[in-house]
Coordinates of C-alpha atoms and ligand atoms in Angstrom, one line a residue:
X1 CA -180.0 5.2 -26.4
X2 CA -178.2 4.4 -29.8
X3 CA -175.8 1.3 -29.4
X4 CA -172.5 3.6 -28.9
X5 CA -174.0 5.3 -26.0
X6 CA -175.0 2.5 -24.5
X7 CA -171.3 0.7 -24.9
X8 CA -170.0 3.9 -23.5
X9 CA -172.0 3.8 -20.9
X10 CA -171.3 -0.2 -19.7
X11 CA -167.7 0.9 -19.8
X12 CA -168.1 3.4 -17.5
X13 CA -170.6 1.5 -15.3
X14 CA -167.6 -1.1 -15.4
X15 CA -164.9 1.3 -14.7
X16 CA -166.8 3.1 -12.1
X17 CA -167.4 -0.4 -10.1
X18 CA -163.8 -1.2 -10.4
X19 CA -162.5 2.3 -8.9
X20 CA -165.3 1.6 -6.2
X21 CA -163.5 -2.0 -5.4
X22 CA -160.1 -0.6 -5.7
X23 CA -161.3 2.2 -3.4
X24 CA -162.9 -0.1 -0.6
X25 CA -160.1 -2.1 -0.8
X26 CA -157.2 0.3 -0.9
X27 CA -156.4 0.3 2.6
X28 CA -155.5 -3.3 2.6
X29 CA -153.4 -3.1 -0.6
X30 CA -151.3 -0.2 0.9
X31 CA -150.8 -2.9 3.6
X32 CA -149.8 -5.8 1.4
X33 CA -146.2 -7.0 2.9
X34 CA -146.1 -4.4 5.3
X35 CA -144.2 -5.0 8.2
X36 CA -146.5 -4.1 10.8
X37 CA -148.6 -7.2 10.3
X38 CA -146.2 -9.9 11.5
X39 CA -146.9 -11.6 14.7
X40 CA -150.5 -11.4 14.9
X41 CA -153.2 -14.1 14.7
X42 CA -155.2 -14.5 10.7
X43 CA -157.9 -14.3 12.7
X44 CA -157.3 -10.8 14.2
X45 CA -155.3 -9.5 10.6
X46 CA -158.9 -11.0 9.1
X47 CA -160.9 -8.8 11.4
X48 CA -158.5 -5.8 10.7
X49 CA -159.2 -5.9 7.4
X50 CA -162.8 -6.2 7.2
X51 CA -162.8 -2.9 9.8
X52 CA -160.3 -0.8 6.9
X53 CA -162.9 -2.2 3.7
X54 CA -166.1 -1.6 6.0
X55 CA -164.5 2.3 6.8
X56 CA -163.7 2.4 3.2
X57 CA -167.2 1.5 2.2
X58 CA -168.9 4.0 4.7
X59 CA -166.4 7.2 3.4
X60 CA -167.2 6.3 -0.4
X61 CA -171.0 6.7 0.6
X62 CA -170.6 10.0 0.3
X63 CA -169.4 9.8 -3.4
X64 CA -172.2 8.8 -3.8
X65 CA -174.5 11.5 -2.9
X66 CA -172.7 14.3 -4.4
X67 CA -174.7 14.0 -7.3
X68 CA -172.1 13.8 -9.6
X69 CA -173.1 13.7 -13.0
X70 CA -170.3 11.7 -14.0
X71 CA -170.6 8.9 -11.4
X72 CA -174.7 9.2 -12.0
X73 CA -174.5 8.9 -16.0
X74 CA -174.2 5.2 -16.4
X75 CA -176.4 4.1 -13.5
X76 CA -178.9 7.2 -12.5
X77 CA -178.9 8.7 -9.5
X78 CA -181.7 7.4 -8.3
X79 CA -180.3 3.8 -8.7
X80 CA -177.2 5.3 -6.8
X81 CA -179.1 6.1 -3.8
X82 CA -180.4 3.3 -3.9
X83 CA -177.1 1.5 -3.7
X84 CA -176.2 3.7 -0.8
X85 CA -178.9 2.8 1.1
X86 CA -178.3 -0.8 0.7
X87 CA -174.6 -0.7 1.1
X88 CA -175.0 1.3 4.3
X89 CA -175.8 -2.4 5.8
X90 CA -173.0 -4.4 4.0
X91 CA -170.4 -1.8 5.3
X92 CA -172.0 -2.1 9.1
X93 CA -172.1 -5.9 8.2
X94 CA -168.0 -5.2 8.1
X95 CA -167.5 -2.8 10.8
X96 CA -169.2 -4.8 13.5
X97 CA -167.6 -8.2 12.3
X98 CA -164.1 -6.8 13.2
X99 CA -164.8 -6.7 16.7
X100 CA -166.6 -9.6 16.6
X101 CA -164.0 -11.7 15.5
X102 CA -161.5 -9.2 17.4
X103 CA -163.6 -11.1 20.4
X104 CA -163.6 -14.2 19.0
X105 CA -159.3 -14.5 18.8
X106 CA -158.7 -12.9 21.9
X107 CA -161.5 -12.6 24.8
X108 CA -159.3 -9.5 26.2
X109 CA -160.1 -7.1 23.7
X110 CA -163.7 -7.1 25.3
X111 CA -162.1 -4.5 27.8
X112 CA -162.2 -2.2 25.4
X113 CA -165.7 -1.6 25.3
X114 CA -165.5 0.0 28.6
X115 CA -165.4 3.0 28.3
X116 CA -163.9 4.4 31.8
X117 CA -160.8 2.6 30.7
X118 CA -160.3 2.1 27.2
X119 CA -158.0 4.1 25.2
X120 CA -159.7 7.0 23.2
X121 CA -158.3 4.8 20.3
X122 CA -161.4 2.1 21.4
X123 CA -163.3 4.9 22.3
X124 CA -163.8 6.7 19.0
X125 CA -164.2 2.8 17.5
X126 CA -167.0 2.1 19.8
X127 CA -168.4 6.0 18.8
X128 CA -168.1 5.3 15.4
X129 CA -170.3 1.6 15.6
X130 CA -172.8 3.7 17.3
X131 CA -172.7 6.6 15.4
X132 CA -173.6 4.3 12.3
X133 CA -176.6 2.2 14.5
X134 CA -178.2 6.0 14.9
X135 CA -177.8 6.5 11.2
X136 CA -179.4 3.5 10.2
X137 CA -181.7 3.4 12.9
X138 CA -183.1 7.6 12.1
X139 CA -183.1 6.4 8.0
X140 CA -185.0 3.4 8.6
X141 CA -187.5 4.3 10.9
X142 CA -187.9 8.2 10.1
X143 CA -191.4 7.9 9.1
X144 CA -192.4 6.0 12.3
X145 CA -190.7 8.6 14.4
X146 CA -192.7 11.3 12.8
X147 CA -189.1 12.9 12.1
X148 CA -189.4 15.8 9.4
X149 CA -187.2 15.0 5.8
X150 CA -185.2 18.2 6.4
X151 CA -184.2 17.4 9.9
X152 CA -183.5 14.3 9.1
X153 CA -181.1 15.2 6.3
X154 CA -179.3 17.8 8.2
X155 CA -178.6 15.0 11.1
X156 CA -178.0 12.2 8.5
X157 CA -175.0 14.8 7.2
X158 CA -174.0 15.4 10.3
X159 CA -173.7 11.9 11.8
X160 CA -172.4 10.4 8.4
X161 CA -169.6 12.5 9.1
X162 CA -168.6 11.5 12.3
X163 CA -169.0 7.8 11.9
X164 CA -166.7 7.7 9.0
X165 CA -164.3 11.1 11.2
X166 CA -164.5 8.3 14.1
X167 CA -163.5 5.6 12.4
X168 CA -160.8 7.2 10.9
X169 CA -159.3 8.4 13.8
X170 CA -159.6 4.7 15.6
X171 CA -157.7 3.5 12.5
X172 CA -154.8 5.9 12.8
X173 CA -154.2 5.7 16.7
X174 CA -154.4 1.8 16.3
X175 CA -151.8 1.9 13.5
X176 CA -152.4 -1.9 12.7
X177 CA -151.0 -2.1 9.0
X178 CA -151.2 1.5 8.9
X179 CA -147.7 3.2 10.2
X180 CA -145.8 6.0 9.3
X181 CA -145.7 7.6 6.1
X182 CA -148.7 4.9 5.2
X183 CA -150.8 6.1 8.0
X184 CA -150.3 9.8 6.9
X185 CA -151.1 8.3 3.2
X186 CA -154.5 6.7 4.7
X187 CA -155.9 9.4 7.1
X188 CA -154.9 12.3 5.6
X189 CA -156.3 11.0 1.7
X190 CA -159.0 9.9 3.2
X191 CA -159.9 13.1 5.1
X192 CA -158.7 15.3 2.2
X193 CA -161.6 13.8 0.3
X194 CA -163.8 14.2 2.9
X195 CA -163.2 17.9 2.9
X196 CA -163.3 18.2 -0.9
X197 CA -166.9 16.6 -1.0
X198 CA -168.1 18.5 1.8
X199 CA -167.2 21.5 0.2
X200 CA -168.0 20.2 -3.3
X201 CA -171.8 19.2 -2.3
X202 CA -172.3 22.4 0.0
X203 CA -170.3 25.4 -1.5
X204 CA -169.3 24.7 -5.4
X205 CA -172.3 22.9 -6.6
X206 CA -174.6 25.5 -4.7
X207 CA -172.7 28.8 -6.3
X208 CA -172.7 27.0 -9.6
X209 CA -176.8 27.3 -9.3
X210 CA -176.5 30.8 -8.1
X211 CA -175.0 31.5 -10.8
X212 CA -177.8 30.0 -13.4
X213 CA -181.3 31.1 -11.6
X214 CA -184.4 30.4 -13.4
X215 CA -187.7 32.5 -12.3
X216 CA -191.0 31.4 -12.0
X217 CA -193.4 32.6 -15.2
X218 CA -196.4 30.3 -15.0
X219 CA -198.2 28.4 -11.5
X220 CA -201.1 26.7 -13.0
X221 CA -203.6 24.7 -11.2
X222 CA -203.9 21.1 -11.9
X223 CA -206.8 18.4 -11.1
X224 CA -205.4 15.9 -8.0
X225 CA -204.1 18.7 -5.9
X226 CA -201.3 19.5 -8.0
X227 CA -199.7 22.5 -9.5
X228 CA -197.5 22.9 -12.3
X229 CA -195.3 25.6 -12.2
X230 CA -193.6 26.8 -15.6
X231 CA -190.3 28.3 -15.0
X232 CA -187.7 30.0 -17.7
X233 CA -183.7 30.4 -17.0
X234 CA -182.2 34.1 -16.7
X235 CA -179.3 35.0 -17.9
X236 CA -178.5 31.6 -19.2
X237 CA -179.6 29.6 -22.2
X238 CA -181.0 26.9 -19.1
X239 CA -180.6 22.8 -20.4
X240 CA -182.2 20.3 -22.5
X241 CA -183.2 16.9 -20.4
X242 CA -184.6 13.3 -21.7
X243 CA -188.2 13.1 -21.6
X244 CA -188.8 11.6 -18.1
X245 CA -185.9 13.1 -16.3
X246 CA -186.2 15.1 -13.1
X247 CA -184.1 18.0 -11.0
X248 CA -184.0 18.8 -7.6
X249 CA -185.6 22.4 -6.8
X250 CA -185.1 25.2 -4.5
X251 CA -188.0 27.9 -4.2
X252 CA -187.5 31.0 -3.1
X253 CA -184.2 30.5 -1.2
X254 CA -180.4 30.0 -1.4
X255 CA -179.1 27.3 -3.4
X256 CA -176.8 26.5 -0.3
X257 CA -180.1 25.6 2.0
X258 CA -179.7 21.9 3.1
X259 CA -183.1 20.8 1.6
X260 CA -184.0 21.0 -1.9
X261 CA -186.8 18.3 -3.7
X262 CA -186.8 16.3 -6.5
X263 CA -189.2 16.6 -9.2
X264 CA -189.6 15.1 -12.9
X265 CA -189.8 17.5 -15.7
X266 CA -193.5 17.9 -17.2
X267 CA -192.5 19.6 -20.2
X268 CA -191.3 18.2 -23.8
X269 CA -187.2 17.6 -23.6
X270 CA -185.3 19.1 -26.9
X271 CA -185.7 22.4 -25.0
X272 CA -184.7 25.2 -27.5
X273 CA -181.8 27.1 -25.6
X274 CA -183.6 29.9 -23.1
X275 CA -186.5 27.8 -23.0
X276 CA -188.8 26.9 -19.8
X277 CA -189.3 23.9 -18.4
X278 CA -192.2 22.9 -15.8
X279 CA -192.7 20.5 -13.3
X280 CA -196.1 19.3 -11.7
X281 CA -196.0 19.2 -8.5
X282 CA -198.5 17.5 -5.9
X283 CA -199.3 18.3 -2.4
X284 CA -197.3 15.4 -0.2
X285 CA -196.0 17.8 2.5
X286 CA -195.1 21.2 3.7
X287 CA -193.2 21.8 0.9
X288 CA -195.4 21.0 -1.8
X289 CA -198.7 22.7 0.0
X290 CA -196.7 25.8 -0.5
X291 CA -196.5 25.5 -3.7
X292 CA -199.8 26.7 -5.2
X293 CA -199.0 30.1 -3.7
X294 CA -195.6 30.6 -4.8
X295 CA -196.1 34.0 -7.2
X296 CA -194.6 34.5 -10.8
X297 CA -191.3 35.8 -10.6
X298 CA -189.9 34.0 -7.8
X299 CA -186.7 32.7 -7.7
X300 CA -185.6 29.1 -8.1
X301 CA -182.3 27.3 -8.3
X302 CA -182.6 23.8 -10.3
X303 CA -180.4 21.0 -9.8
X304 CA -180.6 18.9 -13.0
X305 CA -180.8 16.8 -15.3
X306 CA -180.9 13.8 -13.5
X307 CA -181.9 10.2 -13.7
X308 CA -181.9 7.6 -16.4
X309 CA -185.8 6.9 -16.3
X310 CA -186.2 8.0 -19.5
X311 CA -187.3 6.2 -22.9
X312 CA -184.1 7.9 -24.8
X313 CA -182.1 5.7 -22.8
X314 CA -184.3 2.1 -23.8
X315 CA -185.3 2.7 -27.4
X316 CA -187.7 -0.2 -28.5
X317 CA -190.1 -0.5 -31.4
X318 CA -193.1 0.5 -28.8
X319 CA -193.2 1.8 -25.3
X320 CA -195.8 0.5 -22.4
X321 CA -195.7 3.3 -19.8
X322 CA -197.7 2.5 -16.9
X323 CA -198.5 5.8 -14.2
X324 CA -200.2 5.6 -10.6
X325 CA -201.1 9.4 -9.6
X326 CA -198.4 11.9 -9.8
X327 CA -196.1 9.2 -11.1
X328 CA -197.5 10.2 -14.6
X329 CA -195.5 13.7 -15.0
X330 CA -192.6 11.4 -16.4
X331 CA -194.8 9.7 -18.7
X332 CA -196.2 13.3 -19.8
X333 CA -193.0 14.8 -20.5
X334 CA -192.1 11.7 -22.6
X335 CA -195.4 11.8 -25.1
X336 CA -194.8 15.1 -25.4
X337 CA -191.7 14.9 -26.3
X338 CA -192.8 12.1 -28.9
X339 CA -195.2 14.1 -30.5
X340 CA -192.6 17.4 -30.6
X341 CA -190.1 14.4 -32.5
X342 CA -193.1 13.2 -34.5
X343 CA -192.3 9.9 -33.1
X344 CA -194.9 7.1 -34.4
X345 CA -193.8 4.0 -32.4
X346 CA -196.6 3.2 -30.8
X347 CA -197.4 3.9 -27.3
X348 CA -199.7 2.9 -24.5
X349 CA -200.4 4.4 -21.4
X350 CA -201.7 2.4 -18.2
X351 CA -202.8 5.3 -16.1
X352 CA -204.4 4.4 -12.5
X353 CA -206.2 7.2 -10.5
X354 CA -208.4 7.3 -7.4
X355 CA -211.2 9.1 -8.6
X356 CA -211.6 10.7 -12.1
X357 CA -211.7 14.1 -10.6
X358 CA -207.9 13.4 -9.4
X359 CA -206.5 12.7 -12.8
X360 CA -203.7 14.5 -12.7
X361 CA -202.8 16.3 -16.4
X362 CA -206.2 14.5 -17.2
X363 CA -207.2 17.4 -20.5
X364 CA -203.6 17.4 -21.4
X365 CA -203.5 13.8 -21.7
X366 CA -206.8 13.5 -23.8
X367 CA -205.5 16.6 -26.2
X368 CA -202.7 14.0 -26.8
X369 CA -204.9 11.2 -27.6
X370 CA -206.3 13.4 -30.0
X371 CA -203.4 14.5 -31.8
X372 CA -201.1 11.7 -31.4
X373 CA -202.7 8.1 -33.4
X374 CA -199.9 6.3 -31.6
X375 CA -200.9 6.8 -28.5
X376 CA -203.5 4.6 -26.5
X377 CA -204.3 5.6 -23.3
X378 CA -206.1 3.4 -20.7
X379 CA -207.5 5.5 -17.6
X380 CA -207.8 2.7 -14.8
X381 CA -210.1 4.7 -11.9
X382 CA -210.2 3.1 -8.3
X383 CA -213.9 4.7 -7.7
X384 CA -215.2 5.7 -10.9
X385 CA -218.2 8.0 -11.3
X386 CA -221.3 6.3 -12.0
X387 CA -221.5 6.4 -15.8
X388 CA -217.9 5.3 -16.2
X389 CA -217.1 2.5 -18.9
X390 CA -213.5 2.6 -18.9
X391 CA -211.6 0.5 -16.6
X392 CA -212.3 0.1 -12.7
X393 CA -210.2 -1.0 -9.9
X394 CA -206.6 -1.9 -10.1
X395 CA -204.1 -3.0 -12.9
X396 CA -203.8 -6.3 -13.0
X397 CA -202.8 -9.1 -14.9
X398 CA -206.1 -9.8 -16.6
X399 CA -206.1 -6.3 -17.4
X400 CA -203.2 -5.9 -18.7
X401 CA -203.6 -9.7 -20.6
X402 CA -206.6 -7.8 -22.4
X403 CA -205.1 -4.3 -23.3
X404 CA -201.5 -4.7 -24.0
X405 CA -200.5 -4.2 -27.7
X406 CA -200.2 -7.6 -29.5
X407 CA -196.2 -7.0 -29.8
X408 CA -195.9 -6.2 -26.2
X409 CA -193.1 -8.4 -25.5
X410 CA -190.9 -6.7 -27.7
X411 CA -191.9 -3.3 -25.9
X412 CA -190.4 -1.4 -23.6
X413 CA -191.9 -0.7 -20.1
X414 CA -191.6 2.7 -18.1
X415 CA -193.5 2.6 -15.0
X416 CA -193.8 5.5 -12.2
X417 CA -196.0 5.6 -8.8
X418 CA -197.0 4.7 -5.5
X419 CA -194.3 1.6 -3.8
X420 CA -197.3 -0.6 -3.7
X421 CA -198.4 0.0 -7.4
X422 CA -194.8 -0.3 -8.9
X423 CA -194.1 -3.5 -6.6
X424 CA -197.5 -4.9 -8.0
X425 CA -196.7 -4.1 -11.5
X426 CA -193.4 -5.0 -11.7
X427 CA -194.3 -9.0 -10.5
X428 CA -197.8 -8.5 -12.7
X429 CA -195.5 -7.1 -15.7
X430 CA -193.2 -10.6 -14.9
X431 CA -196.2 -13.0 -15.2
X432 CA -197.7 -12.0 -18.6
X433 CA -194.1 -12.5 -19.8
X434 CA -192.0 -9.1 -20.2
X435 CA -188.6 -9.5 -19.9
X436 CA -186.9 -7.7 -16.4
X437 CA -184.4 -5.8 -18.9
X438 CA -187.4 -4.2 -20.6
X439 CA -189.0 -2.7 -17.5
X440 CA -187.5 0.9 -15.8
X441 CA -189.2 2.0 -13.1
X442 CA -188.8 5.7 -11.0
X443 CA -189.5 5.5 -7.4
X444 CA -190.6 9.1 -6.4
X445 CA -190.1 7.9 -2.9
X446 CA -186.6 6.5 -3.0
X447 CA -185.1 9.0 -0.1
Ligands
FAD501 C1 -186.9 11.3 -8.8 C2 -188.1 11.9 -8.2 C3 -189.0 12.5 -9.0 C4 -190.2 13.1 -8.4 N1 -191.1 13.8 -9.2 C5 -192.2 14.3 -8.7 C6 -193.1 14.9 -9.5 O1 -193.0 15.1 -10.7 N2 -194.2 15.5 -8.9 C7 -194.5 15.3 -7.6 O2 -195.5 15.8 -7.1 N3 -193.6 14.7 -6.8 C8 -192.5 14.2 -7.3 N4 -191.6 13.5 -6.5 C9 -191.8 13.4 -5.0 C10 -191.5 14.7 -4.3 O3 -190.1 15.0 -4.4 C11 -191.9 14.7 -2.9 O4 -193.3 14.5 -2.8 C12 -191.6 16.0 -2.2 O5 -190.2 16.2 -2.1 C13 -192.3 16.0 -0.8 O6 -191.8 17.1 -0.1 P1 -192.7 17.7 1.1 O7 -191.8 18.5 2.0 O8 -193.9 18.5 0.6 O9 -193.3 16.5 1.9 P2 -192.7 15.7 3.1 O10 -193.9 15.4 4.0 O11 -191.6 16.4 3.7 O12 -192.2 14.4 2.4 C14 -193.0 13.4 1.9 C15 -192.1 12.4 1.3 O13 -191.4 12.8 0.2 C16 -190.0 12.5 0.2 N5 -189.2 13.7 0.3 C17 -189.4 14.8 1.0 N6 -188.5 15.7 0.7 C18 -187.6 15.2 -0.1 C19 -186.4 15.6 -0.7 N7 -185.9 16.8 -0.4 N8 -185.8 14.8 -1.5 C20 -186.3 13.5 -1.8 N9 -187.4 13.1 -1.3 C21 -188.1 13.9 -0.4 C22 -189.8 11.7 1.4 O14 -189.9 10.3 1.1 C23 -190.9 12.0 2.3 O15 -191.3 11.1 3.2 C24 -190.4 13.0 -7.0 C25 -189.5 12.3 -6.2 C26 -188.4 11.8 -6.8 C27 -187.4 11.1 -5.9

């Protein structure tokens, strides 16, 4: 990433945050002076206001998601969904503090939980709180309740839109700070938006693919389990990416169905315009077990480029990239792409696999060895065949203390794999001494 980019992109990071303030907050700053406020306790106008910034947090969630590349492009939209997730609890942190304090300054307003005699205004509060504890409660636990990704997305939709509908409609029929034309202002913006990224994310981004459909020309067999599947845009001139990029895919059906799955980009970036792109894909689920017998010619819809794991955007004088499994197709695209750019900076690989038979890209990798002096690259194998004299085990510390490039400090760190391995590294990477700002990492299960 060249210096101006990089500037560029801080100030957009920074103006993106303040909108997202301004946003969470807006509520209240309609409501500064307004009349409606007089007469009631700080304590109950305190509460009121954490209610309108946690709603305001919950509807901007799904900003968020819409994958817009101009929200994604200074943070990566991987590092958005991460912020969702983790916002999800500051905003329910909000939203059940007002009726606690509510509580707190007046012991009456328990009534309303009852729900035989509260007002629908309480009602559709109370629906709303419990909405969210459903949300959060499906999201975090999903794996433990055997509940399939794609069901699980269509109900996540589906509730996120209620909680935030909910809590709308408790806001307007309470009317606290909100009255009049400044109600109308609140719920029907805050709907309108609603409505635009529900129809953004589900109709205009899907025909925008329909129009640009890539077929598949190439399913080749990998080692590991995996597949990589070469596909080439029709009708279009398709995209260039940054080496270690990744799109979301749809195979074989409409653009508009509800699940589609991320994958990295094995190919080099600098794509000529018309030219393929692959992806290596490895068995994880019933998605990806179909994927060795999808034919050539099929149809696919890509949602891409996204993501800012990519060494375009941390240029250094030498790159560390350290892969666990499947987590190396970033790491492929990017020497590739180095050797296409007759890059020289040097470049070392880390690459840990269960068994030598499961190295993923494993001749690929060695042909680069071969034709790129630059490039070291360390296979690490947790049960090695029996005349192995490369690395065993796990990377650790002392392994990395004996293999890393003399100038490592000054380096830049990719790494890409399993959440134990990339947890691991990322305190092993901190205790021989590389800085946190020179380590990126991709998380292939962030969702
Ligand atoms: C940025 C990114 C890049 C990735 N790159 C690669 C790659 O190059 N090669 C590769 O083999 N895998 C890659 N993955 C992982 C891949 O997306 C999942 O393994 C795949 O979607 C699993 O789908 P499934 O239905 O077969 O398995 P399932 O059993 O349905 O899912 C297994 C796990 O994969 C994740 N997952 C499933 N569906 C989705 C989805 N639609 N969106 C996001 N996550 C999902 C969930 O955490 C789930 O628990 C990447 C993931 C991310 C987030």
């Amino acid at each position: 990433m060249r210096a101006g980019s990089s500037v560029k992109n801080a100030f957009s990071a920074l103006a993106w945050l303040s909108f997202y303030v301004l946003f969470c907050i807006a509520p209240l700053l309609l409501a500064l002076g307004h009349p409606s406020s007089t007469g009631r306790s700080f304590l109950i106008d305190f509460s009121v206001a954490l209610g309108f910034v946690g709603l305001s947090m919950l509807a901007f969630q799904f900003v968020l998601i819409a994958r817009f590349k101009v929200v994604a492009a200074p943070f990566g939209i991987d590092a958005l969904l991460k912020f969702h997730i983790q916002i999800t609890f500051v905003g329910l942190i909000f939203v059940v503090a007002h009726p606690v304090l509510l509580f707190i300054a007046d012991a009456q307003y328990l009534a309303l939980l009852n729900p035989v005699t509260a007002l629908w205004r309480a009602r559709f509060a109370v629906l709303s709180v419990l909405a969210l504890l459903v949300l959060i409660g499906l999201s975090v636990w999903r794996k433990r309740l055997r509940l399939r990704y794609e069901v699980w997305k269509l109900t996540h939709g589906l509730i996120a839109v209620a909680v935030v509908l909910f809590g709308l409609l408790h806001a307007s029929l309470v009317g606290y700070f909100v009255t009049g034309t400044l109600r109308h202002l609140l719920f029907e913006g805050y709907i309108g938006i609603l409505i635009f990224l529900l129809v953004w994310v589900r109709l205009i981004s899907p025909l925008m693919r329909l129009r640009r459909p890539w077929r598949v020309v190439e399913v080749k067999p990998e080692r590991g389990n995996a597949t990589t599947l070469v596909i080439a845009p029709v009708g279009h001139d398709g995209f260039r990416f940054k080496p270690g990029q990744f799109g979301w895919i749809a195979i074989g059906r409409s653009p508009f169905s509800i699940t589609q799955h991320p994958f990295s980009f094995s190919s080099a970036a600098d794509t000529q315009p018309g030219g393929s792109i692959s992806m290596t894909i490895k068995v994880a689920g019933d998605f990806t077990e179909t994927i060795s017998r999808v034919e050539a010619g099929t149809r696919v819809y890509v949602d891409g480029p996204h993501g800012v794991f990519s060494m375009d955007q941390r240029q250094g004088p030498g790159y560390v990239l350290v892969a666990g499994g499947v987590g190396v197709t970033p790491m492929y695209s990017m020497l590739l792409t180095m050797l296409v750019r007759e890059d020289v900076r040097p470049v070392t690989l880390f690459y840990a696999s269960a068994t030598w038979e499961d190295v993923v890209l494993r001749e690929e990798l060695e042909q680069l060895s071969d034709r790129m002096p630059n490039f070291n690259l360390i296979h690490v194998i947790g049960t090695p065949p029996p005349d192995w004299d490369g690395e065993v085990g796990r990377i650790s510390v002392e392994m990395l203390e004996r293999r890393l490039p003399a100038q490592y400090r000054r380096y830049e760190f990719l790494i890409c794999g399993s959440t134990p391995m990339m947890d691991a590294m990322e305190e092993a990477l901190a205790q021989v001494g590389v800085p946190y700002s020179q380590v990126s990492s991709e998380r292939f299960d962030m969702i």
